[in-house]
Coordinates of C-alpha atoms and ligand atoms in Angstrom, one line a residue:
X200 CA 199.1 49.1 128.6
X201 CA 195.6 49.1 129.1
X202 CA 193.3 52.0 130.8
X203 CA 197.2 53.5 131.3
X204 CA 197.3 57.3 130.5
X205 CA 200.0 59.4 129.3
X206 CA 200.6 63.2 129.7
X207 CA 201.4 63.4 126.4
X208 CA 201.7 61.5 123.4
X209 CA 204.4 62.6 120.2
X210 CA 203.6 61.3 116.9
X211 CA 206.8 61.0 115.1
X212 CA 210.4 60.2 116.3
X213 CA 211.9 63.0 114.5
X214 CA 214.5 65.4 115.8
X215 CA 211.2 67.5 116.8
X216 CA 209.6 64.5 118.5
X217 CA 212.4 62.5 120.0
X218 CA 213.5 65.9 121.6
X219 CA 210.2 66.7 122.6
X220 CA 209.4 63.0 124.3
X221 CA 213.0 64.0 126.3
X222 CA 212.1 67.0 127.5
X223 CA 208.9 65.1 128.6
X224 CA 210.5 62.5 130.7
X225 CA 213.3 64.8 131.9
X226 CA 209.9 67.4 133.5
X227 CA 208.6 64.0 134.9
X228 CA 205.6 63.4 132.8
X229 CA 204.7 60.4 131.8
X230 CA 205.5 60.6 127.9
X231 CA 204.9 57.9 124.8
X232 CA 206.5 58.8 121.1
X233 CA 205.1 56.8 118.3
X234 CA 206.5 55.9 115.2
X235 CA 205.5 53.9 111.9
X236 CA 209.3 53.7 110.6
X237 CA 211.1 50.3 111.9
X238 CA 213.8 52.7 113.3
X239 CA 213.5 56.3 115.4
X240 CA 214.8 59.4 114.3
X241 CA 212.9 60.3 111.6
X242 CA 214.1 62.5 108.2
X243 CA 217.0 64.1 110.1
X244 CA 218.9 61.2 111.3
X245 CA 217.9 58.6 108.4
X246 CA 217.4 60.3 105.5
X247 CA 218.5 64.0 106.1
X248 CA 221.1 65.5 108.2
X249 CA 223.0 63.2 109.4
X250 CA 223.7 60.6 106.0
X251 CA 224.0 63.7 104.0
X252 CA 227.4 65.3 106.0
X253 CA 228.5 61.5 106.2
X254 CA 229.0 61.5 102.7
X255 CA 230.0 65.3 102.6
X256 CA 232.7 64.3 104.7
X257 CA 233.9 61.3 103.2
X258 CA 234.2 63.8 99.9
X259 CA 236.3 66.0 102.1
X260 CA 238.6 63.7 103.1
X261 CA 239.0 62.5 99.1
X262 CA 239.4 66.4 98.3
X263 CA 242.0 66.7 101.0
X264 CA 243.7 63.8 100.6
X265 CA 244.3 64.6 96.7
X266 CA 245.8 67.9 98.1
X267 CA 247.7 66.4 101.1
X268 CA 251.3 67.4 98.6
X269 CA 250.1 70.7 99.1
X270 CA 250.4 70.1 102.9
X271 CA 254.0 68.2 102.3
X272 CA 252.3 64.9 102.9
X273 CA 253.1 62.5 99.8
X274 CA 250.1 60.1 99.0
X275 CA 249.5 58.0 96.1
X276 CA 246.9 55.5 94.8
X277 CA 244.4 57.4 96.5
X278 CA 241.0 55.8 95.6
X279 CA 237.2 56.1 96.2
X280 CA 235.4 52.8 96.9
X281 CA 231.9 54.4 97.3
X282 CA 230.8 50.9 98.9
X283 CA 232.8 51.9 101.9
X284 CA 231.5 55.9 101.9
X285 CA 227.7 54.4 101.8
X286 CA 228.8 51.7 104.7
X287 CA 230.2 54.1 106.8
X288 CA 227.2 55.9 106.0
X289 CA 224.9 53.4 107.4
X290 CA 226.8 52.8 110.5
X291 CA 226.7 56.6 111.3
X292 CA 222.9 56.4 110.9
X293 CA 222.3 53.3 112.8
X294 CA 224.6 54.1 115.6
X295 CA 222.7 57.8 116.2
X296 CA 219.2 55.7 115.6
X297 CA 220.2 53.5 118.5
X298 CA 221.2 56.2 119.9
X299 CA 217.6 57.9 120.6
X300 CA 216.7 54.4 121.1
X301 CA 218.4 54.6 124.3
X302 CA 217.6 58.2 125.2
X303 CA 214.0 56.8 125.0
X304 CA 214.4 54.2 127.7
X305 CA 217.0 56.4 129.9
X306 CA 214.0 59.1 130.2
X307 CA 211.3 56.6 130.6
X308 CA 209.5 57.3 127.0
X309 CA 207.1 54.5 125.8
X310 CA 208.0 53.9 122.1
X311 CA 205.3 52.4 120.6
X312 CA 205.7 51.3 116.8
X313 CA 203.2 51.7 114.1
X314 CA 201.1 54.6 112.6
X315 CA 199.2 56.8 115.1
X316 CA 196.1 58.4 114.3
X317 CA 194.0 61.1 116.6
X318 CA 190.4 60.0 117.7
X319 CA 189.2 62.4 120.5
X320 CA 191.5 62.7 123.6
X321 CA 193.2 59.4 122.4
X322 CA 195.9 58.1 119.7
X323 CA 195.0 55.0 118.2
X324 CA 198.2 53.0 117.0
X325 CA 197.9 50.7 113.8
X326 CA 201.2 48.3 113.6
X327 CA 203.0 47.0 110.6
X328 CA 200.8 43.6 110.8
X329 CA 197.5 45.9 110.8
X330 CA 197.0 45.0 114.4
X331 CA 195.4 48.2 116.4
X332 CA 195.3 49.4 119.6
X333 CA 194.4 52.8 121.6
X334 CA 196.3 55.1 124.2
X335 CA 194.8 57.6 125.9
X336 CA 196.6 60.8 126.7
X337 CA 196.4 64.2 128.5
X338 CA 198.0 66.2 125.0
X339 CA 199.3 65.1 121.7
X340 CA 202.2 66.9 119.7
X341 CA 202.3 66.2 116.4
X342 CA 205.9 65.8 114.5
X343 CA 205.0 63.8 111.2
X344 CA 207.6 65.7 109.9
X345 CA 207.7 66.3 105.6
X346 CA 208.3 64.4 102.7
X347 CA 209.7 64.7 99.3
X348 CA 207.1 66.7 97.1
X349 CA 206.8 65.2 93.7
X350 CA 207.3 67.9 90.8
X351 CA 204.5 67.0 88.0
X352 CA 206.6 66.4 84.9
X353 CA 209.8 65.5 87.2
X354 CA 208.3 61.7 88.1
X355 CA 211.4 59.9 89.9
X356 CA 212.3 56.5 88.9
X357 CA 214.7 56.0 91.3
X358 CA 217.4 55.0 88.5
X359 CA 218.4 58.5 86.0
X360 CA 215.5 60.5 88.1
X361 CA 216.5 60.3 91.6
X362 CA 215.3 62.1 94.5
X363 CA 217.1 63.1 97.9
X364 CA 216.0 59.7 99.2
X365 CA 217.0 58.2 96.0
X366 CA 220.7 59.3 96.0
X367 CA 221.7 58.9 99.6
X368 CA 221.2 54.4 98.3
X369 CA 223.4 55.1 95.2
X370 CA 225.5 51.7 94.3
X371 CA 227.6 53.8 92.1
X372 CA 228.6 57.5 91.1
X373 CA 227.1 58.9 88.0
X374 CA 229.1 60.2 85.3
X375 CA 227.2 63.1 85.3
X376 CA 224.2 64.8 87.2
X377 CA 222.1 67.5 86.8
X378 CA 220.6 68.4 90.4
X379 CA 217.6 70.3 89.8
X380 CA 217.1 73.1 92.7
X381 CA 220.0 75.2 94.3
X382 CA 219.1 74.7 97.9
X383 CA 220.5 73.5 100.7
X384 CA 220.1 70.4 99.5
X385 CA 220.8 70.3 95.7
X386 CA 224.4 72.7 96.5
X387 CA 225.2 69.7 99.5
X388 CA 224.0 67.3 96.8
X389 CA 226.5 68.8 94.2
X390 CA 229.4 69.1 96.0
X391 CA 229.2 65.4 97.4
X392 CA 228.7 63.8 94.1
X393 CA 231.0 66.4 91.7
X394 CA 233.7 65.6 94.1
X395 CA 233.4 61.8 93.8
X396 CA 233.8 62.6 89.7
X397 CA 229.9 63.4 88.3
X398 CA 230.2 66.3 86.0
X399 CA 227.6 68.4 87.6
X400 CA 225.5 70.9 86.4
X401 CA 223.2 72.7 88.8
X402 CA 220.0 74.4 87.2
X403 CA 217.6 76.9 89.6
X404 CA 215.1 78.8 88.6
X405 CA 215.5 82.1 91.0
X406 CA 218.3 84.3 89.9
X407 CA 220.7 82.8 91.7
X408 CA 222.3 79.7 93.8
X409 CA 221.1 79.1 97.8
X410 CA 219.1 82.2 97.2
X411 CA 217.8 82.8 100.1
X412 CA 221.0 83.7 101.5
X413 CA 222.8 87.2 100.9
X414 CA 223.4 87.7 97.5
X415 CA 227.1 88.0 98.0
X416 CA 227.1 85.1 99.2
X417 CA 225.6 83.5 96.5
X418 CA 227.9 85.0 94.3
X419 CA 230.7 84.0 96.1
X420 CA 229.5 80.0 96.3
X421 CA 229.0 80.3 92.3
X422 CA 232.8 82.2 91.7
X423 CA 233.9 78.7 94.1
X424 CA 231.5 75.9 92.4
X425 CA 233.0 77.4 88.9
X426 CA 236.3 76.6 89.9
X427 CA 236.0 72.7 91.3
X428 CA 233.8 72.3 87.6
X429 CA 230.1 72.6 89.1
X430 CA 227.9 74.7 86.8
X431 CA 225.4 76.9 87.5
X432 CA 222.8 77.2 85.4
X433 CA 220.1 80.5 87.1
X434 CA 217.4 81.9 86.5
X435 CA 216.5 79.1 83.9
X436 CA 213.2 77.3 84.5
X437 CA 213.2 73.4 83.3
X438 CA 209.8 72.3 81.8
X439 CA 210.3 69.2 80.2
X440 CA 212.1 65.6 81.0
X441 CA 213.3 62.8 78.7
X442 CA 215.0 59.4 78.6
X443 CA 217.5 58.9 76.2
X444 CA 219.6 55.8 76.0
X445 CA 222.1 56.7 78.7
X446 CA 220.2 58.7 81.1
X447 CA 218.0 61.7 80.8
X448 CA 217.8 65.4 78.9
X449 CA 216.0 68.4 80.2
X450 CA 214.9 70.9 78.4
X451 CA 213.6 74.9 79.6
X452 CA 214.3 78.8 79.0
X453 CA 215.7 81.3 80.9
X454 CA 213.6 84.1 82.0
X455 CA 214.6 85.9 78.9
X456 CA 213.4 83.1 76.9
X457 CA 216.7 81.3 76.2
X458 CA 216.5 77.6 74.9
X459 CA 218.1 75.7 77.6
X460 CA 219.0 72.2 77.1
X461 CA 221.3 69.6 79.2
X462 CA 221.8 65.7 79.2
X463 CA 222.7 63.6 81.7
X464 CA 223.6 60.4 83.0
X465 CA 221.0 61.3 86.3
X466 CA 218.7 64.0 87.1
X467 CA 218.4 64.6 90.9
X468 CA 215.2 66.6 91.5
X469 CA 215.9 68.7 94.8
X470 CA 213.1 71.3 95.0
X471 CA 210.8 71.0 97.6
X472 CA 209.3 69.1 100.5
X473 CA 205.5 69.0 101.6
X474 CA 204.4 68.7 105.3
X475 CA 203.0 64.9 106.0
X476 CA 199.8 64.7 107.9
X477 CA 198.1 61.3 105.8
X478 CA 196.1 59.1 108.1
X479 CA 196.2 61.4 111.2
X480 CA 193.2 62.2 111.5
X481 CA 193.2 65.5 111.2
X482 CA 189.5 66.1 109.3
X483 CA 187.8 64.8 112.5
X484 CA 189.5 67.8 114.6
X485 CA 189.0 71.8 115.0
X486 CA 193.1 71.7 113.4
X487 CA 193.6 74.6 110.9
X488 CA 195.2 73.1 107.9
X489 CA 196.9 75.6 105.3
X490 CA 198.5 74.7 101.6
X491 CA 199.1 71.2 103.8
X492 CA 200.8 72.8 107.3
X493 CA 199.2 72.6 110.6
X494 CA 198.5 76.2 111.9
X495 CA 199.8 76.8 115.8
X496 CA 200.1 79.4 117.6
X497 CA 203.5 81.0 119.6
X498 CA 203.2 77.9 121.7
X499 CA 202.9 75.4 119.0
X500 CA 199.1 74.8 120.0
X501 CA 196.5 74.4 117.6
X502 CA 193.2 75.3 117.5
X503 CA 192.5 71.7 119.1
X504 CA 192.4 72.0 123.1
X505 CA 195.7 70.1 124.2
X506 CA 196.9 69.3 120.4
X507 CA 199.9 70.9 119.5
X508 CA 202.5 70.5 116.3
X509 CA 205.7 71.3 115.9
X510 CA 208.3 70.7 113.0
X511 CA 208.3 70.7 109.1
X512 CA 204.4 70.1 109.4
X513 CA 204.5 73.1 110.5
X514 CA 205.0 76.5 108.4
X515 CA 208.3 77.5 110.0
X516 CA 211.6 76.9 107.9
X517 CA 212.1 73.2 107.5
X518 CA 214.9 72.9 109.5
X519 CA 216.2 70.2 112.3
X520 CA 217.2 71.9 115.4
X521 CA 214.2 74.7 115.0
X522 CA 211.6 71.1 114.9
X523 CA 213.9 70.6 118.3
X524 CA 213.3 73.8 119.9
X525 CA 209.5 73.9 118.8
X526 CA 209.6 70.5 120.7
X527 CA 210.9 72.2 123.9
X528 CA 208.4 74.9 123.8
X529 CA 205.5 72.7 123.0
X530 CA 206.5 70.1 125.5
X531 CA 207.4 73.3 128.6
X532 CA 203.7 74.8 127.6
X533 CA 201.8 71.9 128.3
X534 CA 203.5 70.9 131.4
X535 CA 202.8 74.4 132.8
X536 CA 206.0 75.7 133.0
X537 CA 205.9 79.4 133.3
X538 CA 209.2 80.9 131.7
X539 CA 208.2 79.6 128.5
X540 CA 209.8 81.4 125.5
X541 CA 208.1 81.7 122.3
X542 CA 211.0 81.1 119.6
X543 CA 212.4 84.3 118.1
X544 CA 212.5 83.1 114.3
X545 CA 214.7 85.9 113.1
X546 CA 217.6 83.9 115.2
X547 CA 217.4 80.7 113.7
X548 CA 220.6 79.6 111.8
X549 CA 220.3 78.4 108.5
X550 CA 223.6 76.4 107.8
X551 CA 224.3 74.6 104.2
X552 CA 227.1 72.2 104.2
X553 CA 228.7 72.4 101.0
X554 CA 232.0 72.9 100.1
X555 CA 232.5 76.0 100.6
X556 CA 230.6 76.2 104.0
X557 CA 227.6 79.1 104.1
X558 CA 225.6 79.7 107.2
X559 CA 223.5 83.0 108.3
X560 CA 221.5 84.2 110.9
X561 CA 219.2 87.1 111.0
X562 CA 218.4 89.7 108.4
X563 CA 220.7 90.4 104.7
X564 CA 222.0 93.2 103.8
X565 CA 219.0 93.7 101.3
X566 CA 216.3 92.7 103.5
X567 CA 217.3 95.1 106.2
X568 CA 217.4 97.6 104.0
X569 CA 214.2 96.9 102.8
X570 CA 213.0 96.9 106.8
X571 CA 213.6 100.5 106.6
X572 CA 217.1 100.3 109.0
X573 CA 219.6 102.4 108.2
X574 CA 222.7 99.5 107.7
X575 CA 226.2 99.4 108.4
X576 CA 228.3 96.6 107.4
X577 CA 231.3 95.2 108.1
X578 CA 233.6 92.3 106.1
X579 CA 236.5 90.2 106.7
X580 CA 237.5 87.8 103.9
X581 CA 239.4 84.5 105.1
X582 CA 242.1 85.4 102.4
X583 CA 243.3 87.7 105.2
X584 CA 243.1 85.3 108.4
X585 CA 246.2 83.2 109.3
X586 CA 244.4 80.0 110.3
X587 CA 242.5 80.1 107.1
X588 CA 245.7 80.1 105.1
X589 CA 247.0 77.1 108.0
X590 CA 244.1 75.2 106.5
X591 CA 244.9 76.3 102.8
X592 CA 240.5 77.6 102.9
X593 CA 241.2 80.8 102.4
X594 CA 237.9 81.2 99.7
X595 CA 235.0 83.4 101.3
X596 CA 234.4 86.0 104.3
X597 CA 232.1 86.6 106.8
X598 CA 229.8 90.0 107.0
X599 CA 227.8 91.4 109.3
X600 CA 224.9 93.0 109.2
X601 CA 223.8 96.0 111.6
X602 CA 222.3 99.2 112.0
X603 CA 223.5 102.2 112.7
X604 CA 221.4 103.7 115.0
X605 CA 222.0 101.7 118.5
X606 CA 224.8 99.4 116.5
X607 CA 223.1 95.9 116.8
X608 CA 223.6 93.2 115.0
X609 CA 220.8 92.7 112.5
X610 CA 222.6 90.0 110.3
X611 CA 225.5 87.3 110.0
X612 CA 226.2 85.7 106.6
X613 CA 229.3 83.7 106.3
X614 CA 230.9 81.9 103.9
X615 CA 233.9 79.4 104.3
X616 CA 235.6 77.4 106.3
X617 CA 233.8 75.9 109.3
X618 CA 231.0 78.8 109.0
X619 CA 228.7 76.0 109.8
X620 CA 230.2 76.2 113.8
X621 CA 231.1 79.5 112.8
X622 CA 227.5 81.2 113.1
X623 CA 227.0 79.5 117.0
X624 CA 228.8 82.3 117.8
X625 CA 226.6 85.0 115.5
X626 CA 223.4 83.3 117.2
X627 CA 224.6 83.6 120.7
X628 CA 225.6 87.6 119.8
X629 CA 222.4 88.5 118.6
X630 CA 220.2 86.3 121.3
X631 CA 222.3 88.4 124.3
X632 CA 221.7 91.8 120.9
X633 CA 224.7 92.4 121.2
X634 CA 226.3 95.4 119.4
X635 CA 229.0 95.2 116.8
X636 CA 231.0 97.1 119.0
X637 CA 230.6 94.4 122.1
X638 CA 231.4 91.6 119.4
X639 CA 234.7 93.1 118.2
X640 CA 235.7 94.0 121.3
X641 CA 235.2 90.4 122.6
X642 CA 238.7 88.5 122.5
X643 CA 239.3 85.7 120.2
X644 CA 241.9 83.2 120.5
X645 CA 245.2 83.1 117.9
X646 CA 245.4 81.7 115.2
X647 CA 241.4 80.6 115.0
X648 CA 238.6 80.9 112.0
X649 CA 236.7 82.4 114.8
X650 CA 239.0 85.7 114.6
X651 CA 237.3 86.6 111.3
X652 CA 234.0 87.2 113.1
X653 CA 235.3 89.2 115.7
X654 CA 237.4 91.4 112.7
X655 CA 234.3 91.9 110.5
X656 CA 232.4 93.2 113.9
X657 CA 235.2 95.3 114.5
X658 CA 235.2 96.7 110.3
X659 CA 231.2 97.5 111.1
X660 CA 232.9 100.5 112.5
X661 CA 236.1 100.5 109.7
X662 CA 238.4 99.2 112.4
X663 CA 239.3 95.3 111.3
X664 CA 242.8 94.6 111.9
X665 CA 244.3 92.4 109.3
X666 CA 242.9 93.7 106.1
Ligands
FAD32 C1 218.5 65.6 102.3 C2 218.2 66.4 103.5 C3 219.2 67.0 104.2 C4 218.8 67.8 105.3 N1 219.8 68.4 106.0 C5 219.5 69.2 107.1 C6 220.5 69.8 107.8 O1 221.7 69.6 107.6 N2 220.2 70.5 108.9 C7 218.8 70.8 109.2 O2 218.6 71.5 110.2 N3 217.9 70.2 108.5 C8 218.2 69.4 107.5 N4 217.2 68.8 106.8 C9 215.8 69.0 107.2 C10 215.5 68.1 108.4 O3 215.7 66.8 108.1 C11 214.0 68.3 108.8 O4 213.8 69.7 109.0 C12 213.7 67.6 110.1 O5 214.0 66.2 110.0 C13 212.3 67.8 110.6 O6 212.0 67.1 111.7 P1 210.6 66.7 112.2 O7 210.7 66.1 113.5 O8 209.6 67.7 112.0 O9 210.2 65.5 111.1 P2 210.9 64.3 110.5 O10 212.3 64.3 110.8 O11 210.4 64.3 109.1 O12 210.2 63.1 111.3 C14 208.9 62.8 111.2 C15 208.7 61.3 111.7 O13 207.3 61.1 111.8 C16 207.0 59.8 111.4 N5 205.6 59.8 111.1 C17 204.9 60.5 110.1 N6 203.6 60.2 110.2 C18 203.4 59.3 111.3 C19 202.3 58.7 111.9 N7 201.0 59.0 111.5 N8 202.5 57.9 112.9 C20 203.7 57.6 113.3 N9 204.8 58.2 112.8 C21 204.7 59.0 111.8 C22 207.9 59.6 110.2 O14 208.1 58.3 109.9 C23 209.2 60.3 110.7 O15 210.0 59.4 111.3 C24 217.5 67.9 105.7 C25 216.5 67.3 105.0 C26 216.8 66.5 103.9 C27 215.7 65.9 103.1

C-alpha cells in the first residue's frame, strides 16, 4: 500500500459510508472505507435496523400465528423458542454484513480494518493489535456514525438496565419491562418484547408516544398499544432508579407533579444517541464541532478543505437511508459531478416499525399550520379498505396534509398496515410536488393497502370513495 493514494477515504462502514465508498468505485475513483468493528455495516446493519425488524418480524409471525383460527387455519402448540428468534437474528445480520463485504470488492473499495484518525491530507489507521499505518488521500468523509448516550442516573448494567445494544443479546424474555423513551426505538422495542409475553409499560416524558409524529397519530398508536396490554405512561419524567431483589423500580412525576412509580423485571433506557467522533482527530482540524455534531454545509463539506461528514455525526435526523443519501451527495460533490442535489430534508421519511406501522413524510397538520399555510386535509381510515380487512389490520388511516392555495401536498402521516412501504409512495408524490388532486386521480390497483392513499388524496377535496 505504500506511497498509494486514494481519491477518497470513508471512515466508517455504516449505511452512510459503505454507500458512499459504492458510489466511489461505481464514478471510478479510487476509494478506501475504514473500519475499527471486526465486521462492516456499522449501527444499521449490526446493531440497528436490520436485527431490530428481524425480531419485529419473528413477533409478527407469533402474533399471526396465534390468530391464524381467525383466518380458518387451525394451529396448536404454537411456541416461542427465543434461542431460534436471536439465531435467525444473527444469520440476517451476518448474511447482509457479508453482503457489503462483497459490494466492497465488486466496486474495487480497499477495506482497511482498524481505527482511522485524520492527520493533514492523510488517515492514519491503528489495528486491533495497535499496529499503525498511514494512507494518503485526495478527500476524507467522515461516517463514525452515533452511539448510545448514557442518561446520568440511568447507568446500564447490561442485566435489569439494558440499553438498545443490550436487548437485541437477550438470552431470555423478561417478565416485565419498562422501556424508558417513546421513540422509534422504545415503541419497536415494546411491541417486540410485549408480544413475546413482557408486561410492558412505556414511560415518555413529552406529552405523548413517537411524538414527533402527528398527534393523531400518536393518539391512534396509544388507543392500539392499550389494547395488546402496552401502557403508556406520558408526560411523566423519571428521576430516580433502583434495584430491588427482582429487577428494578423507577420513580418520577408527571408535569403536574404526580408521584409516579413502576417496578420491573428490566428497564430498557431508549432515549437518545450522541454523534461519535473519539480519536478522529478532529482538534487538530478547522472542523466546526457543535453539542458533539460535525457542522457541513449543503454538500456535506466541512469547514476543512476536502473533509466532508455525513450521517448521525452529523445534525440531520439520525436516520439510515438519509446517512445513505448524504453519502451520495458527499461522494458526487467531490468527484465534480455537476447535477449534484443538495437533500431536501422536508422529504425524508421517518418510518417506525411497530405494530401498528407509522411512517410520515413532510410537514403535520400542526406544524403547517404553524408555517402560516392555510391546510386542507384529507383521511381514509383502513377500517374502510377491503385489503385491510383481507389482512384482518384494519386499525389506523392515512392523512394527508396540504394546502389549499395551489393544492400540494405538504404532509403524509400514516398509520397501519404496511405504512412503512406505504409512504414510498407519499415521498415520490411530494419529490415530483404533486397536488392532491394528481395523487387521487392516479390509479391504484384492487384490492391493495395502497388504495387508502390514493382515497385520502381524493377526501383532501371531500371526494374519497369508500367512506
Ligand atoms: C435500535 C436501533 C434501530 C434503528 N432502526 C432504524 C431504522 O429502522 N431505520 C433507520 O433509518 N434508522 C434506524 N436506526 C438509526 C440508524 O441505525 C443510523 O441512523 C445509521 O446507522 C447511521 O449510519 P452512519 O453511517 O452515520 O453510522 P453508523 O451506522 O453508526 O456507522 C458508523 C461506523 O463507523 C465506525 N467507526 C466509528 N469511528 C471510527 C473510526 N475512528 N475509525 C473507523 N471506524 C469508525 C463504527 O464502528 C461504525 O461501524 C436505528 C438505530 C438503532 C440504535
Amino acid at each position: 500500500m505504500a506511497n498509494e493514494q486514494f481519491d477518497v477515504t470513508i471512515i466508517g462502514s455504516g449505511p452512510g459510508g459503505y454507500v458512499a465508498a459504492i458510489r466511489a468505485g461505481q464514478l471510478g475513483l479510487k476509494a478506501a472505507i475504514v473500519e475499527k468493528d471486526n465486521r462492516l455495516g456499522g449501527t444499521c446493519t449490526l446493531r440497528g435496523c436490520i436485527p431490530t425488524k428481524q425480531m419485529l418480524m419473528s413477533a409478527h409471525i407469533y402474533e399471526q400465528m396465534q390468530h391464524a383460527a381467525d383466518f380458518g387455519v387451525q394451529a396448536s402448540g404454537i411456541q416461542l423458542a427465543f434461542a431460534d428468534v436471536q439465531k435467525r437474528k444473527d444469520k440476517v445480520v451476518l448474511k447482509n454484513s457479508k453482503g457489503i463485504e462483497y459490494l466492497m470488492k465488486k466496486n474495487k473499495v480497499t477495506v482497511f480494518k482498524g481505527t482511522g484518525k485524520l492527520v493533514p491530507g492523510k488517515v492514519e489507521i491503528t489495528d486491533a493489535e495497535g499496529k499503525k499505518q498511514t494512507i494518503d488521500t485526495k478527500n476524507i468523509i467522515i461516517a463514525t456514525g452515533s452511539v448510545v448516550r448514557p442518561i446520568p442516573g440511568f447507568e446500564t448494567d447490561g442485566q435489569h438496565v439494558v440499553n438498545s445494544d443490550h436487548i437485541l443479546e437477550l438470552k431470555d424474555v423478561p417478565k416485565s419491562l419498562i422501556v424508558m423513551g417513546a421513540g422509534a426505538v422504545g415503541v419497536e422495542f415494546a411491541s417486540v418484547y410485549s408480544r413475546f409475553g413482557a408486561e410492558t409499560t412505556i414511560v415518555e416524558l413529552l406529552p405523548r408516544i413517537v411524538p414527533l409524529e402527528d398527534e393523531e397519530v400518536s393518539k391512534e398508536l396509544e388507543r392500539s398499544f392499550r389494547k395488546r396490554g402496552i401502557k403508556s405512561q406520558v408526560d411523566t419524567k423519571l428521576e430516580k432508579l433502583e434495584k430491588t431483589e427482582t429487577g428494578v423500580r423507577v420513580t418520577g412525576k408527571t408535569s403536574k407533579g404526580e408521584a409516579v412509580s413502576l417496578e420491573a423485571e428490566m428497564l430498557l433506557v431508549a432515549v437518545g444517541r450522541m454523534p461519535y467522533t473519539q480519536g478522529l482527530g478532529l482538534e487538530g482540524t478547522k472542523i466546526k464541532v457543535e453539542k458533539g455534531f460535525i457542522l457541513v454545509d449543503e454538500f456535506q463539506q466541512t469547514a476543512e478543505k476536502g473533509v466532508y461528514a455525513i450521517g448521525d455525526v452529523v445534525p440531520t435526523p439520525l436516520l439510515a437511508h438519509l446517512a445513505s443519501k448524504e453519502g451520495i451527495v458527499a461522494v458526487e460533490h467531490l468527484a465534480g459531478k455537476k447535477d449534484v442535489r443538495p437533500i431536501n430534508l422536508r422529504l425524508v421519511p421517518n418510518c417506525t416499525y411497530c405494530d401498528p406501522e407509522v411512517a410520515s413524510v413532510g410537514l403535520t397538520e400542526t406544524k403547517a399550520k404553524e408555517q402560516g399555510y392555510d391546510v386542507k386535509v384529507g383521511r381514509f381510515p383502513f377500517s374502510a379498505s377491503g385489503k385491510a380487512r383481507i389482512l384482518g389490520e384494519e386499525e389506523g388511516f392515512v392523512k394527508i396534509v396540504s394546502e389549499k392555495k395551489y393544492d400540494e401536498i405538504l404532509g403524509v402521516h400514516i398509520i397501519g398496515p404496511h405504512a412503512t412501504e406505504l409512504i414510498a409512495e407519499a415521498c415520490v408524490a411530494m419529490q415530483l410536488e404533486s397536488t392532491a388532486d394528481e395523487l387521487g386521480r392516479t390509479m391504484h390497483a384492487h384490492p391493495t393497502i395502497s388504495e387508502a392513499v390514493m382515497e385520502a388524496a381524493e377526501g383532501v377535496h371531500d371526494l374519497a370513495v369508500h367512506i
